[in-house]
Amino acid sequence: MGLSEFDLIDRYFSRSVVRKGCELGMGDDCAILSPEIGLQMAVTVDTLVEDVHFFAGVNPRSLGYKALAVSLSDLASMGAEPRYVTLALTIPDADECWLQGFSEGFFEIADQYNVGLIGGDTTRGPLSITIQAHGVIPEGQALLRSGAEVGDFIYVTGLIGNAGLALQSYLDDTKYCDHATLRRFNMPSPRVEAGMQLRNLASACIDISDGLLADLSHILKASEAGAVIELAQIPLSDSVRQFQLITGQPGFAVTAGDDYELCFTVPPGLVDEIERLCNTWSYSCACIGKIDSSKKLTILQDGQRIEITSNSYQHF
Ligand code: ADP
Ligand code: MG
């Protein structure tokens, strides 16, 4: 006899949730949340489908970790503090080894960022994972895509293109990929603390899921602005730099997706404060350009204008 649906939920996902504002966690038809006065809820949902978002047969622990990481990255980009999460899991069968690994990875990052699993749904079908994450933000302090102003400086956290290089190495066995690079793809670290600290400092913010150029373009569109960025300023790992040189693709890193770093804009008067803040982070943070009124994204390579077409993945 395999596991029943309720045994499965009980064994792998049931945990008592003690998180501020959660009156009732999983076990009833709904969870009950009481948001505090003065806070707003940020809510995001994402679905990961096998063979679309991840390779069939991928390590279940890193899958559980990454599935939650990408949702926490959305909260980070708004400056929200993660609180609760729901998990709708569709699995082809109740494979206990897979469930053990998946739930371990999931709770590893849930504990790291202090998020509580407050409910979900479990169904049989082709493997797919839907996660809804809820965070809180002091009223009016959410970091929107639409706030960038002409003259603001553009920053990115961390190194760009590592996840893209890892993906490339899975696709065609390139040898430029080390363990740290693979980890950025399989178990990305959402920049949650950075996002929260950027409240009242950044004028606009987005997380890099589709590629830096594509995501920065979302800020530009929402803010009705343009920008100039300099490729030489984009922080790259040695592996990515080498890969770009050898393959002659200067635009590889800025068009590769899945980095889950933050791209944000800062008014000139707050640049000193931002630089001080960035120095306290354990990852890099670099100024890569400036917002202008052109309504276009101009890309410079050592001061010379170059064209790079962003081929970000679109489902339809
Ligand atoms: P319902 O029939 O009301 O949809 P279910 O039988 O699907 O309820 O789920 C029972 C309880 O278990 C609910 O509280 C639900 O939120 C929770 N639950 C189901 N699947 C999961 C899961 N994968 N992770 C977390 N909670 C889950
Ligand atoms: Mg249900």
mmCIF file of C-alpha atoms and ligand atoms in Angstrom:
data_model
loop_
_atom_site.group_PDB
_atom_site.id
_atom_site.type_symbol
_atom_site.label_atom_id
_atom_site.label_comp_id
_atom_site.label_asym_id
_atom_site.label_seq_id
_atom_site.Cartn_x
_atom_site.Cartn_y
_atom_site.Cartn_z
ATOM 1 C CA MET A 1 0.000 0.000 0.000
ATOM 2 C CA GLY A 2 1.377 3.425 -0.941
ATOM 3 C CA LEU A 3 0.969 6.536 1.145
ATOM 4 C CA SER A 4 -2.504 8.067 1.273
ATOM 5 C CA GLU A 5 -2.854 11.774 0.462
ATOM 6 C CA PHE A 6 -3.293 12.689 4.122
ATOM 7 C CA ASP A 7 -0.414 10.495 5.319
ATOM 8 C CA LEU A 8 1.783 12.126 2.716
ATOM 9 C CA ILE A 9 0.875 15.656 3.816
ATOM 10 C CA ASP A 10 1.279 14.657 7.446
ATOM 11 C CA ARG A 11 4.623 12.977 7.021
ATOM 12 C CA TYR A 12 6.361 15.461 4.754
ATOM 13 C CA PHE A 13 4.679 18.837 5.037
ATOM 14 C CA SER A 14 2.884 19.089 8.359
ATOM 15 C CA ARG A 15 4.679 21.344 10.792
ATOM 16 C CA SER A 16 3.278 23.616 13.417
ATOM 17 C CA VAL A 17 3.666 27.168 12.241
ATOM 18 C CA VAL A 18 4.522 29.819 14.757
ATOM 19 C CA ARG A 19 4.750 32.998 12.752
ATOM 20 C CA LYS A 20 3.537 36.420 13.729
ATOM 21 C CA GLY A 21 -0.049 36.995 12.598
ATOM 22 C CA CYS A 22 -0.784 33.348 11.745
ATOM 23 C CA GLU A 23 -3.774 32.363 13.903
ATOM 24 C CA LEU A 24 -4.322 29.021 12.168
ATOM 25 C CA GLY A 25 -1.927 27.139 9.897
ATOM 26 C CA MET A 26 -2.545 24.053 7.791
ATOM 27 C CA GLY A 27 -5.169 21.440 8.703
ATOM 28 C CA ASP A 28 -8.423 23.298 8.151
ATOM 29 C CA ASP A 29 -9.993 24.498 4.906
ATOM 30 C CA CYS A 30 -8.148 27.798 5.079
ATOM 31 C CA ALA A 31 -5.332 29.306 7.075
ATOM 32 C CA ILE A 32 -6.248 32.373 9.133
ATOM 33 C CA LEU A 33 -3.951 35.382 9.125
ATOM 34 C CA SER A 34 -4.285 38.626 11.077
ATOM 35 C CA PRO A 35 -2.097 41.265 9.481
ATOM 36 C CA GLU A 36 -0.932 43.966 11.899
ATOM 37 C CA ILE A 37 -2.044 47.555 11.530
ATOM 38 C CA GLY A 38 0.423 49.579 9.509
ATOM 39 C CA LEU A 39 1.642 46.640 7.428
ATOM 40 C CA GLN A 40 0.721 45.706 3.889
ATOM 41 C CA MET A 41 0.814 42.171 2.494
ATOM 42 C CA ALA A 42 2.863 41.397 -0.613
ATOM 43 C CA VAL A 43 1.572 38.272 -2.361
ATOM 44 C CA THR A 44 3.169 36.402 -5.247
ATOM 45 C CA VAL A 45 2.600 33.038 -6.936
ATOM 46 C CA ASP A 46 4.818 31.023 -9.277
ATOM 47 C CA THR A 47 4.505 27.650 -10.956
ATOM 48 C CA LEU A 48 7.426 25.432 -11.896
ATOM 49 C CA VAL A 49 6.634 22.744 -14.469
ATOM 50 C CA GLU A 50 8.865 19.757 -15.191
ATOM 51 C CA ASP A 51 10.665 20.012 -18.558
ATOM 52 C CA VAL A 52 9.782 23.725 -18.768
ATOM 53 C CA HIS A 53 11.346 25.200 -15.625
ATOM 54 C CA PHE A 54 13.494 22.313 -14.498
ATOM 55 C CA PHE A 55 14.969 19.139 -15.956
ATOM 56 C CA ALA A 56 13.161 15.852 -15.358
ATOM 57 C CA GLY A 57 15.049 13.844 -12.750
ATOM 58 C CA VAL A 58 16.606 16.896 -11.087
ATOM 59 C CA ASN A 59 17.719 16.433 -7.478
ATOM 60 C CA PRO A 60 14.491 16.830 -5.428
ATOM 61 C CA ARG A 61 16.255 18.614 -2.571
ATOM 62 C CA SER A 62 17.561 21.399 -4.787
ATOM 63 C CA LEU A 63 14.185 21.550 -6.535
ATOM 64 C CA GLY A 64 12.372 22.083 -3.212
ATOM 65 C CA TYR A 65 14.917 24.737 -2.302
ATOM 66 C CA LYS A 66 14.791 26.561 -5.628
ATOM 67 C CA ALA A 67 10.997 26.478 -5.901
ATOM 68 C CA LEU A 68 10.729 28.504 -2.702
ATOM 69 C CA ALA A 69 13.811 30.625 -3.453
ATOM 70 C CA VAL A 70 12.260 32.068 -6.616
ATOM 71 C CA SER A 71 9.131 33.148 -4.745
ATOM 72 C CA LEU A 72 11.162 34.673 -1.921
ATOM 73 C CA SER A 73 13.118 36.553 -4.565
ATOM 74 C CA ASP A 74 9.861 38.186 -5.719
ATOM 75 C CA LEU A 75 9.194 39.267 -2.138
ATOM 76 C CA ALA A 76 12.781 40.556 -1.872
ATOM 77 C CA SER A 77 12.359 42.700 -4.966
ATOM 78 C CA MET A 78 9.410 44.485 -3.329
ATOM 79 C CA GLY A 79 11.254 45.004 -0.052
ATOM 80 C CA ALA A 80 8.913 42.604 1.749
ATOM 81 C CA GLU A 81 9.731 40.517 4.800
ATOM 82 C CA PRO A 82 8.716 36.896 4.060
ATOM 83 C CA ARG A 83 6.131 35.426 6.454
ATOM 84 C CA TYR A 84 3.964 32.652 5.015
ATOM 85 C CA VAL A 85 3.883 30.311 2.069
ATOM 86 C CA THR A 86 1.404 27.868 0.512
ATOM 87 C CA LEU A 87 2.450 24.918 -1.626
ATOM 88 C CA ALA A 88 0.350 23.244 -4.335
ATOM 89 C CA LEU A 89 2.163 20.103 -5.330
ATOM 90 C CA THR A 90 1.218 17.897 -8.274
ATOM 91 C CA ILE A 91 3.208 14.671 -8.372
ATOM 92 C CA PRO A 92 2.936 11.585 -10.600
ATOM 93 C CA ASP A 93 3.197 9.221 -7.610
ATOM 94 C CA ALA A 94 3.957 9.223 -3.892
ATOM 95 C CA ASP A 95 7.677 8.464 -4.229
ATOM 96 C CA GLU A 96 8.887 8.694 -0.629
ATOM 97 C CA CYS A 97 12.502 9.201 -1.533
ATOM 98 C CA TRP A 98 11.566 12.146 -3.755
ATOM 99 C CA LEU A 99 9.181 13.595 -1.151
ATOM 100 C CA GLN A 100 11.838 13.314 1.548
ATOM 101 C CA GLY A 101 14.387 15.203 -0.560
ATOM 102 C CA PHE A 102 11.930 17.799 -1.817
ATOM 103 C CA SER A 103 10.539 18.600 1.631
ATOM 104 C CA GLU A 104 14.055 18.790 3.114
ATOM 105 C CA GLY A 105 15.144 21.345 0.520
ATOM 106 C CA PHE A 106 11.891 23.258 0.905
ATOM 107 C CA PHE A 107 12.108 23.502 4.703
ATOM 108 C CA GLU A 108 15.833 24.249 4.600
ATOM 109 C CA ILE A 109 15.218 27.552 2.877
ATOM 110 C CA ALA A 110 11.895 28.134 4.677
ATOM 111 C CA ASP A 111 13.768 27.988 7.992
ATOM 112 C CA GLN A 112 16.616 30.096 6.688
ATOM 113 C CA TYR A 113 14.208 32.944 5.880
ATOM 114 C CA ASN A 114 11.747 32.237 8.692
ATOM 115 C CA VAL A 115 8.715 31.513 6.481
ATOM 116 C CA GLY A 116 5.938 29.220 7.659
ATOM 117 C CA LEU A 117 4.090 26.746 5.418
ATOM 118 C CA ILE A 118 0.440 27.549 6.193
ATOM 119 C CA GLY A 119 -1.366 25.330 3.676
ATOM 120 C CA GLY A 120 -1.435 23.865 0.230
ATOM 121 C CA ASP A 121 -2.886 21.230 -1.999
ATOM 122 C CA THR A 122 -1.629 17.821 -3.074
ATOM 123 C CA THR A 123 -2.754 16.207 -6.321
ATOM 124 C CA ARG A 124 -1.652 13.487 -8.721
ATOM 125 C CA GLY A 125 -0.513 14.431 -12.228
ATOM 126 C CA PRO A 126 2.562 15.512 -14.199
ATOM 127 C CA LEU A 127 5.117 17.036 -11.798
ATOM 128 C CA SER A 128 4.465 20.702 -11.118
ATOM 129 C CA ILE A 129 4.984 22.944 -8.125
ATOM 130 C CA THR A 130 3.038 26.096 -7.364
ATOM 131 C CA ILE A 131 4.128 28.290 -4.503
ATOM 132 C CA GLN A 132 2.398 31.344 -3.176
ATOM 133 C CA ALA A 133 4.452 33.493 -0.852
ATOM 134 C CA HIS A 134 3.187 36.223 1.468
ATOM 135 C CA GLY A 135 5.331 38.946 2.932
ATOM 136 C CA VAL A 136 4.779 42.139 4.873
ATOM 137 C CA ILE A 137 5.894 45.698 4.168
ATOM 138 C CA PRO A 138 5.329 48.848 6.230
ATOM 139 C CA GLU A 139 2.535 50.776 4.560
ATOM 140 C CA GLY A 140 3.633 52.705 1.482
ATOM 141 C CA GLN A 141 7.221 51.409 1.477
ATOM 142 C CA ALA A 142 6.998 48.715 -1.225
ATOM 143 C CA LEU A 143 9.722 48.939 -3.875
ATOM 144 C CA LEU A 144 7.880 49.228 -7.183
ATOM 145 C CA ARG A 145 9.154 48.932 -10.744
ATOM 146 C CA SER A 146 7.623 52.294 -11.546
ATOM 147 C CA GLY A 147 9.646 54.619 -9.314
ATOM 148 C CA ALA A 148 12.847 55.218 -11.302
ATOM 149 C CA GLU A 149 13.560 58.877 -12.147
ATOM 150 C CA VAL A 150 15.923 60.504 -14.644
ATOM 151 C CA GLY A 151 19.370 60.825 -13.025
ATOM 152 C CA ASP A 152 18.981 57.793 -10.725
ATOM 153 C CA PHE A 153 21.889 55.349 -10.606
ATOM 154 C CA ILE A 154 21.345 51.675 -11.464
ATOM 155 C CA TYR A 155 22.782 48.963 -9.229
ATOM 156 C CA VAL A 156 22.866 45.167 -9.241
ATOM 157 C CA THR A 157 23.615 42.792 -6.375
ATOM 158 C CA GLY A 158 25.906 39.796 -6.720
ATOM 159 C CA LEU A 159 27.430 38.395 -9.899
ATOM 160 C CA ILE A 160 25.470 38.184 -13.120
ATOM 161 C CA GLY A 161 25.315 35.236 -15.500
ATOM 162 C CA ASN A 162 26.349 32.415 -13.174
ATOM 163 C CA ALA A 163 22.994 30.677 -13.414
ATOM 164 C CA GLY A 164 23.074 31.068 -17.183
ATOM 165 C CA LEU A 165 26.512 29.498 -17.360
ATOM 166 C CA ALA A 166 25.350 26.589 -15.207
ATOM 167 C CA LEU A 167 22.368 26.035 -17.477
ATOM 168 C CA GLN A 168 24.678 26.140 -20.484
ATOM 169 C CA SER A 169 26.894 23.521 -18.898
ATOM 170 C CA TYR A 170 23.930 21.197 -18.350
ATOM 171 C CA LEU A 171 22.872 21.682 -21.967
ATOM 172 C CA ASP A 172 26.221 21.181 -23.691
ATOM 173 C CA ASP A 173 28.828 20.093 -21.156
ATOM 174 C CA THR A 174 30.868 23.287 -21.251
ATOM 175 C CA LYS A 175 33.794 22.999 -18.889
ATOM 176 C CA TYR A 176 33.720 26.538 -17.475
ATOM 177 C CA CYS A 177 31.424 25.654 -14.626
ATOM 178 C CA ASP A 178 32.588 25.168 -11.035
ATOM 179 C CA HIS A 179 30.638 24.082 -7.979
ATOM 180 C CA ALA A 180 29.758 27.626 -6.833
ATOM 181 C CA THR A 181 28.390 28.450 -10.280
ATOM 182 C CA LEU A 182 26.197 25.347 -10.324
ATOM 183 C CA ARG A 183 24.902 26.229 -6.872
ATOM 184 C CA ARG A 184 23.768 29.679 -8.058
ATOM 185 C CA PHE A 185 21.557 27.849 -10.566
ATOM 186 C CA ASN A 186 20.333 24.987 -8.407
ATOM 187 C CA MET A 187 19.983 26.703 -5.043
ATOM 188 C CA PRO A 188 19.882 30.476 -5.585
ATOM 189 C CA SER A 189 19.956 32.827 -2.585
ATOM 190 C CA PRO A 190 17.128 35.344 -2.732
ATOM 191 C CA ARG A 191 18.386 38.793 -1.632
ATOM 192 C CA VAL A 192 15.740 39.184 1.049
ATOM 193 C CA GLU A 193 17.730 41.247 3.568
ATOM 194 C CA ALA A 194 18.994 43.542 0.830
ATOM 195 C CA GLY A 195 15.443 44.138 -0.413
ATOM 196 C CA MET A 196 14.217 45.014 3.074
ATOM 197 C CA GLN A 197 17.148 47.369 3.668
ATOM 198 C CA LEU A 198 16.500 49.115 0.358
ATOM 199 C CA ARG A 199 13.093 50.378 1.537
ATOM 200 C CA ASN A 200 13.104 54.190 1.504
ATOM 201 C CA LEU A 201 16.411 54.168 -0.413
ATOM 202 C CA ALA A 202 15.799 52.522 -3.797
ATOM 203 C CA SER A 203 13.414 54.324 -6.131
ATOM 204 C CA ALA A 204 12.628 51.139 -8.104
ATOM 205 C CA CYS A 205 13.591 47.486 -7.821
ATOM 206 C CA ILE A 206 13.152 44.167 -9.638
ATOM 207 C CA ASP A 207 14.637 40.713 -9.265
ATOM 208 C CA ILE A 208 16.588 39.278 -12.176
ATOM 209 C CA SER A 209 14.749 36.194 -13.332
ATOM 210 C CA ASP A 210 14.588 36.686 -17.107
ATOM 211 C CA GLY A 211 18.002 38.308 -17.585
ATOM 212 C CA LEU A 212 19.357 41.708 -16.540
ATOM 213 C CA LEU A 213 18.476 43.495 -19.795
ATOM 214 C CA ALA A 214 14.942 42.113 -19.894
ATOM 215 C CA ASP A 215 14.282 42.874 -16.242
ATOM 216 C CA LEU A 216 15.840 46.343 -16.302
ATOM 217 C CA SER A 217 13.617 47.011 -19.321
ATOM 218 C CA HIS A 218 10.593 46.263 -17.123
ATOM 219 C CA ILE A 219 11.718 49.023 -14.745
ATOM 220 C CA LEU A 220 12.234 51.401 -17.680
ATOM 221 C CA LYS A 221 8.810 50.672 -19.138
ATOM 222 C CA ALA A 222 7.011 50.995 -15.806
ATOM 223 C CA SER A 223 8.936 54.191 -14.986
ATOM 224 C CA GLU A 224 8.563 55.609 -18.525
ATOM 225 C CA ALA A 225 12.305 56.178 -18.647
ATOM 226 C CA GLY A 226 15.453 55.069 -20.484
ATOM 227 C CA ALA A 227 18.932 54.106 -19.324
ATOM 228 C CA VAL A 228 22.572 53.775 -20.278
ATOM 229 C CA ILE A 229 24.526 50.854 -18.864
ATOM 230 C CA GLU A 230 28.199 49.975 -19.263
ATOM 231 C CA LEU A 231 28.997 46.273 -19.764
ATOM 232 C CA ALA A 232 32.460 46.680 -18.224
ATOM 233 C CA GLN A 233 30.757 47.566 -14.902
ATOM 234 C CA ILE A 234 28.652 44.407 -14.767
ATOM 235 C CA PRO A 235 30.065 42.182 -12.028
ATOM 236 C CA LEU A 236 30.998 38.765 -13.466
ATOM 237 C CA SER A 237 32.661 35.700 -12.038
ATOM 238 C CA ASP A 238 35.957 34.660 -13.635
ATOM 239 C CA SER A 239 34.198 31.658 -15.209
ATOM 240 C CA VAL A 240 31.527 33.802 -16.845
ATOM 241 C CA ARG A 241 34.082 36.384 -18.023
ATOM 242 C CA GLN A 242 36.193 33.642 -19.572
ATOM 243 C CA PHE A 243 33.182 31.981 -21.192
ATOM 244 C CA GLN A 244 32.094 35.293 -22.746
ATOM 245 C CA LEU A 245 35.590 35.923 -24.112
ATOM 246 C CA ILE A 246 36.135 32.468 -25.535
ATOM 247 C CA THR A 247 32.702 32.210 -27.127
ATOM 248 C CA GLY A 248 32.662 35.856 -28.262
ATOM 249 C CA GLN A 249 29.401 36.648 -26.491
ATOM 250 C CA PRO A 250 29.762 39.949 -24.587
ATOM 251 C CA GLY A 251 26.026 39.908 -23.923
ATOM 252 C CA PHE A 252 25.832 36.407 -22.482
ATOM 253 C CA ALA A 253 25.586 37.350 -18.801
ATOM 254 C CA VAL A 254 23.161 40.235 -19.244
ATOM 255 C CA THR A 255 20.723 38.122 -21.233
ATOM 256 C CA ALA A 256 20.981 34.937 -19.159
ATOM 257 C CA GLY A 257 18.176 34.359 -16.676
ATOM 258 C CA ASP A 258 17.697 32.734 -13.287
ATOM 259 C CA ASP A 259 20.230 34.831 -11.330
ATOM 260 C CA TYR A 260 17.711 36.064 -8.724
ATOM 261 C CA GLU A 261 19.883 39.058 -7.962
ATOM 262 C CA LEU A 262 18.276 42.471 -7.436
ATOM 263 C CA CYS A 263 18.482 45.340 -9.912
ATOM 264 C CA PHE A 264 17.516 48.674 -8.346
ATOM 265 C CA THR A 265 17.735 52.400 -8.913
ATOM 266 C CA VAL A 266 18.919 55.024 -6.443
ATOM 267 C CA PRO A 267 18.425 58.814 -6.462
ATOM 268 C CA PRO A 268 21.775 60.685 -6.637
ATOM 269 C CA GLY A 269 21.344 62.100 -3.115
ATOM 270 C CA LEU A 270 21.232 58.604 -1.597
ATOM 271 C CA VAL A 271 24.230 57.103 -3.375
ATOM 272 C CA ASP A 272 26.620 57.520 -0.409
ATOM 273 C CA GLU A 273 24.158 55.833 1.884
ATOM 274 C CA ILE A 274 23.669 52.976 -0.592
ATOM 275 C CA GLU A 275 27.417 52.492 -0.986
ATOM 276 C CA ARG A 276 27.780 52.226 2.810
ATOM 277 C CA LEU A 277 24.897 49.749 2.964
ATOM 278 C CA CYS A 278 26.290 47.604 0.132
ATOM 279 C CA ASN A 279 29.598 47.315 1.991
ATOM 280 C CA THR A 280 27.802 45.492 4.807
ATOM 281 C CA TRP A 281 26.528 42.744 2.470
ATOM 282 C CA SER A 282 28.354 39.455 1.993
ATOM 283 C CA TYR A 283 27.934 39.716 -1.795
ATOM 284 C CA SER A 284 28.960 42.451 -4.184
ATOM 285 C CA CYS A 285 26.820 45.343 -5.311
ATOM 286 C CA ALA A 286 27.811 47.431 -8.313
ATOM 287 C CA CYS A 287 26.655 50.588 -10.047
ATOM 288 C CA ILE A 288 26.164 49.683 -13.716
ATOM 289 C CA GLY A 289 24.594 52.771 -15.232
ATOM 290 C CA LYS A 290 22.142 55.620 -15.030
ATOM 291 C CA ILE A 291 18.501 56.346 -15.794
ATOM 292 C CA ASP A 292 17.906 58.915 -18.558
ATOM 293 C CA SER A 293 14.941 60.330 -20.434
ATOM 294 C CA SER A 294 15.594 58.477 -23.725
ATOM 295 C CA LYS A 295 12.983 55.753 -23.101
ATOM 296 C CA LYS A 296 15.530 53.326 -24.597
ATOM 297 C CA LEU A 297 18.113 51.058 -23.061
ATOM 298 C CA THR A 298 21.569 51.950 -24.403
ATOM 299 C CA ILE A 299 24.365 49.449 -23.828
ATOM 300 C CA LEU A 300 28.009 50.526 -23.878
ATOM 301 C CA GLN A 301 31.051 48.294 -24.050
ATOM 302 C CA ASP A 302 34.078 50.273 -22.891
ATOM 303 C CA GLY A 303 32.266 53.432 -23.879
ATOM 304 C CA GLN A 304 31.245 52.212 -27.360
ATOM 305 C CA ARG A 305 27.603 51.566 -28.069
ATOM 306 C CA ILE A 306 26.734 47.943 -28.879
ATOM 307 C CA GLU A 307 23.525 46.146 -29.770
ATOM 308 C CA ILE A 308 22.522 43.101 -27.782
ATOM 309 C CA THR A 309 19.246 41.379 -28.416
ATOM 310 C CA SER A 310 17.696 40.008 -25.308
ATOM 311 C CA ASN A 311 16.102 36.647 -26.036
ATOM 312 C CA SER A 312 14.347 36.122 -22.733
ATOM 313 C CA TYR A 313 12.128 33.055 -22.541
ATOM 314 C CA GLN A 314 8.440 33.640 -23.156
ATOM 315 C CA HIS A 315 5.887 30.898 -22.617
ATOM 316 C CA PHE A 316 3.468 32.171 -25.286
HETATM 317 P P1 ADP B 1 -9.283 20.725 1.000
HETATM 318 O O1 ADP B 1 -10.006 19.458 0.693
HETATM 319 O O2 ADP B 1 -10.032 21.680 1.861
HETATM 320 O O3 ADP B 1 -8.652 21.343 -0.206
HETATM 321 P P2 ADP B 1 -6.986 19.210 1.549
HETATM 322 O O4 ADP B 1 -7.497 17.877 1.910
HETATM 323 O O5 ADP B 1 -6.515 19.443 0.169
HETATM 324 O O6 ADP B 1 -8.073 20.280 1.936
HETATM 325 O O7 ADP B 1 -5.793 19.600 2.533
HETATM 326 C C1 ADP B 1 -5.929 19.389 3.922
HETATM 327 C C2 ADP B 1 -5.060 20.403 4.643
HETATM 328 O O8 ADP B 1 -3.705 20.165 4.306
HETATM 329 C C3 ADP B 1 -5.336 21.846 4.261
HETATM 330 O O9 ADP B 1 -5.184 22.641 5.412
HETATM 331 C C4 ADP B 1 -4.279 22.157 3.243
HETATM 332 O O10 ADP B 1 -3.957 23.541 3.274
HETATM 333 C C5 ADP B 1 -3.131 21.303 3.705
HETATM 334 N N1 ADP B 1 -2.249 20.833 2.612
HETATM 335 C C6 ADP B 1 -2.559 20.005 1.598
HETATM 336 N N2 ADP B 1 -1.504 19.770 0.821
HETATM 337 C C7 ADP B 1 -0.485 20.485 1.324
HETATM 338 C C8 ADP B 1 0.869 20.678 0.976
HETATM 339 N N3 ADP B 1 1.442 20.099 -0.084
HETATM 340 N N4 ADP B 1 1.612 21.503 1.751
HETATM 341 C C9 ADP B 1 1.059 22.121 2.804
HETATM 342 N N5 ADP B 1 -0.180 21.973 3.201
HETATM 343 C C10 ADP B 1 -0.967 21.164 2.486
HETATM 344 MG MG MG B 2 -7.198 20.400 -1.465
#
